[in-house]
């Protein structure tokens, strides 16, 4: 105990949960003594005082308060503790100001999947410009892995200048529980009546709900084959943007919207499958203005990109081209409350950290919340969440057209950040996932909106703007008895009976911190009781990460890729089939050879290598020398080749030798995968706005929202046959879109036959995509252009080290950009 990092032994994998209690520290050194001496030198008469950041401090002796100004003031360290595994901070206490004997009493339950030689407790002194290390307590991993309760006072190793002062110590307890011993992961989804869903989440599992699953913004009739589900029924494809449009039209009282980007000229309905009322405006902006004019309360929260401006002498689109200033200006003198919300950091953070958060990170949630028809004359809450922003470039169908219908369906909406605007294409096709939630969980999504709005309202209050914020723009739902609510009992908001086979159980998850919402408790113990993570001076809801980990286990700080690989390895050792199919963009949105995109691709390549190495090692340890890691784990991307034909734009080519000319000549381009979701065992689905990276999962970077859901009548537990409910139909429908067919083996995706068949089709599509001859792909699924060896090593695909037409290394290149920007 108390070993330094230099004394590290062999690394041991910790895969499970750590239960950590950080109690207190004693005899910490004064890290601010130098700054205090300088302050005294410049203080007039030695009587001026103040703590760090100008805050007053307590007298050394409380009985001396009120006496002469010569009374001594305590200026000392502002300590906090970070718990680190292999450089990743997995837990962090709050800051205790001006204390050499701080007491925290903070409890953490941490999911881990880290190979480490020791676990470190770093005691630091917080300062307005950053933090200074006081010392480290290191616990050998062998002792942690044994599962014993480690408890007591332990020395803090550091360099201390006062040999007469007692050595500093830290009081904590820690206990490790391997994943194999956690009963939470031993059984499937929904086992037993008291099944809690994802534990330790801010929002609990809600029953009696309804979920509609969407693929892409719209599904044109006849685009996809029929999918059979339980009872011989046919899976019904729903139309996301059309349903959102009808929900806005049919709202009686309110329409609340949250977006990374919301663009007023967007047309939600372009290829209608059901009629809208006569006179319905064609654009989103005019529709919302009209509803507000009719008395519906319309409130929008849109991320305020700091790089976009629309002032007298300064007009810029912003780095991300979100149109935030255009949308604000459009709604300025209307009844629509359009609020631009910067990603402000909590003022409890250091000045440097506040600038990093405010500049690099965003509000990334996408929600539409309306009141809708319930039973009888009552109203209920309906919420739409997922990956689709209501802005330009997002409308698409499973056909994913490149050149067709650019003058009709996609008129004035040809979005392709890789190339300059070109009216002849290719447009960048857009694949996304979204969902509609009704029932008690919809009220949790409404709660998220209300918490965010009240925080935005707080930021907006200023001398110039008090008049516009003198009243709360939100509807007082508790005054409307005809809007059903779960406040008096969850069953009041049920939209489905528990015995109904189409009943859903839904849980809402978030990545968000107290800098973005109003309503999180200030006291640590109260925050812990609401399942919030306390990190330094922030309260964080990071339940999206927990949801993915649990779904995988039952599944750096982001453990999801590691959990997937470890799950495969555990199944290999158990001699059970388990397969993971991962679809990613061919390259991140933008120009592939630019520094940010190359660094993202580099980290993605490193993640792939880590995952394949774990799988390969598991195969070797079991003597499966003929098996290949890609029998268990595969990465794919989506692409399209579109032959010239009816509905295509004129075959005009760019006049230079650019990548645009090549893409036009060969009539091919990637389909951008913007979807953020996971389907597990055809019984559980997660859909939201969060990417599988540190930005989205940490909780203190981008703000995100997601939902996890299952149908209790269609799960593995208690059934002999595989689930064949809506989740199965959704997964098969997505496969039909990507593979251009429905084959019987697709119904059992874990089998070797299915893996081989999907890989054959993806390889064939890749060869068609890169061929100099015109050959249309069958579906859109392509192998990701990497080569994986039996030993798990990942390298570039021979002759395809760079992306076709557009260039840029497939496995990326490290750059000097900060990791916070690209991870």
PDB file of N, CA, C and O in Angstrom, residues 18 51 57 112 219 261 316 373 553 572 619 623 716 722 784:
ATOM      1  N   UNK A  18     -16.364  -1.451  -8.881  1.00  0.00           N
ATOM      2  CA  UNK A  18     -15.627  -1.021  -7.702  1.00  0.00           C
ATOM      3  C   UNK A  18     -16.567  -0.231  -6.804  1.00  0.00           C
ATOM      4  O   UNK A  18     -17.240   0.696  -7.265  1.00  0.00           O
ATOM      5  N   UNK A  51      -9.781  34.638   0.353  1.00  0.00           N
ATOM      6  CA  UNK A  51      -9.356  33.343  -0.136  1.00  0.00           C
ATOM      7  C   UNK A  51      -9.092  33.376  -1.605  1.00  0.00           C
ATOM      8  O   UNK A  51      -9.124  34.409  -2.248  1.00  0.00           O
ATOM      9  N   UNK A  57     -12.349  34.188   3.926  1.00  0.00           N
ATOM     10  CA  UNK A  57     -12.036  32.923   4.598  1.00  0.00           C
ATOM     11  C   UNK A  57     -12.274  33.065   6.095  1.00  0.00           C
ATOM     12  O   UNK A  57     -12.365  34.151   6.656  1.00  0.00           O
ATOM     13  N   UNK A 112     -15.825  -0.940 -14.214  1.00  0.00           N
ATOM     14  CA  UNK A 112     -14.434  -0.946 -14.678  1.00  0.00           C
ATOM     15  C   UNK A 112     -14.207  -2.086 -15.661  1.00  0.00           C
ATOM     16  O   UNK A 112     -14.821  -3.149 -15.566  1.00  0.00           O
ATOM     17  N   UNK A 219     -39.794   6.358 -44.869  1.00  0.00           N
ATOM     18  CA  UNK A 219     -39.751   5.090 -45.602  1.00  0.00           C
ATOM     19  C   UNK A 219     -40.825   5.145 -46.685  1.00  0.00           C
ATOM     20  O   UNK A 219     -42.024   5.168 -46.379  1.00  0.00           O
ATOM     21  N   UNK A 261     -29.264  21.397 -33.982  1.00  0.00           N
ATOM     22  CA  UNK A 261     -29.590  22.330 -35.063  1.00  0.00           C
ATOM     23  C   UNK A 261     -31.059  22.150 -35.412  1.00  0.00           C
ATOM     24  O   UNK A 261     -31.543  21.025 -35.506  1.00  0.00           O
ATOM     25  N   UNK A 316     -21.166  35.524 -39.460  1.00  0.00           N
ATOM     26  CA  UNK A 316     -20.474  34.286 -39.822  1.00  0.00           C
ATOM     27  C   UNK A 316     -21.422  33.116 -39.657  1.00  0.00           C
ATOM     28  O   UNK A 316     -22.306  33.135 -38.803  1.00  0.00           O
ATOM     29  N   UNK A 373     -53.564  13.180 -28.297  1.00  0.00           N
ATOM     30  CA  UNK A 373     -54.850  12.614 -27.884  1.00  0.00           C
ATOM     31  C   UNK A 373     -54.653  11.360 -27.036  1.00  0.00           C
ATOM     32  O   UNK A 373     -53.889  10.461 -27.384  1.00  0.00           O
ATOM     33  N   UNK A 553     -23.127  -6.324 -20.913  1.00  0.00           N
ATOM     34  CA  UNK A 553     -22.654  -7.260 -19.891  1.00  0.00           C
ATOM     35  C   UNK A 553     -23.725  -8.228 -19.474  1.00  0.00           C
ATOM     36  O   UNK A 553     -23.452  -9.315 -18.999  1.00  0.00           O
ATOM     37  N   UNK A 572     -16.408 -17.032 -25.816  1.00  0.00           N
ATOM     38  CA  UNK A 572     -15.484 -17.987 -26.424  1.00  0.00           C
ATOM     39  C   UNK A 572     -15.012 -18.986 -25.365  1.00  0.00           C
ATOM     40  O   UNK A 572     -14.971 -20.207 -25.586  1.00  0.00           O
ATOM     41  N   UNK A 619      -9.290 -16.638 -28.482  1.00  0.00           N
ATOM     42  CA  UNK A 619      -9.292 -17.792 -29.389  1.00  0.00           C
ATOM     43  C   UNK A 619      -8.037 -18.633 -29.204  1.00  0.00           C
ATOM     44  O   UNK A 619      -8.098 -19.874 -29.146  1.00  0.00           O
ATOM     45  N   UNK A 623      -7.319 -22.677 -27.770  1.00  0.00           N
ATOM     46  CA  UNK A 623      -6.821 -23.608 -28.777  1.00  0.00           C
ATOM     47  C   UNK A 623      -7.616 -23.598 -30.068  1.00  0.00           C
ATOM     48  O   UNK A 623      -7.531 -24.560 -30.854  1.00  0.00           O
ATOM     49  N   UNK A 716     -35.924 -13.381 -24.109  1.00  0.00           N
ATOM     50  CA  UNK A 716     -35.381 -14.737 -24.039  1.00  0.00           C
ATOM     51  C   UNK A 716     -35.769 -15.436 -22.737  1.00  0.00           C
ATOM     52  O   UNK A 716     -36.066 -16.629 -22.742  1.00  0.00           O
ATOM     53  N   UNK A 722     -36.737 -17.867 -29.841  1.00  0.00           N
ATOM     54  CA  UNK A 722     -36.162 -16.517 -29.879  1.00  0.00           C
ATOM     55  C   UNK A 722     -37.259 -15.463 -29.919  1.00  0.00           C
ATOM     56  O   UNK A 722     -38.353 -15.703 -30.445  1.00  0.00           O
ATOM     57  N   UNK A 784     -15.692  -2.758 -43.828  1.00  0.00           N
ATOM     58  CA  UNK A 784     -14.850  -1.601 -43.554  1.00  0.00           C
ATOM     59  C   UNK A 784     -13.458  -1.908 -44.077  1.00  0.00           C
ATOM     60  O   UNK A 784     -12.928  -2.999 -43.864  1.00  0.00           O
TER      61      UNK A 784
END
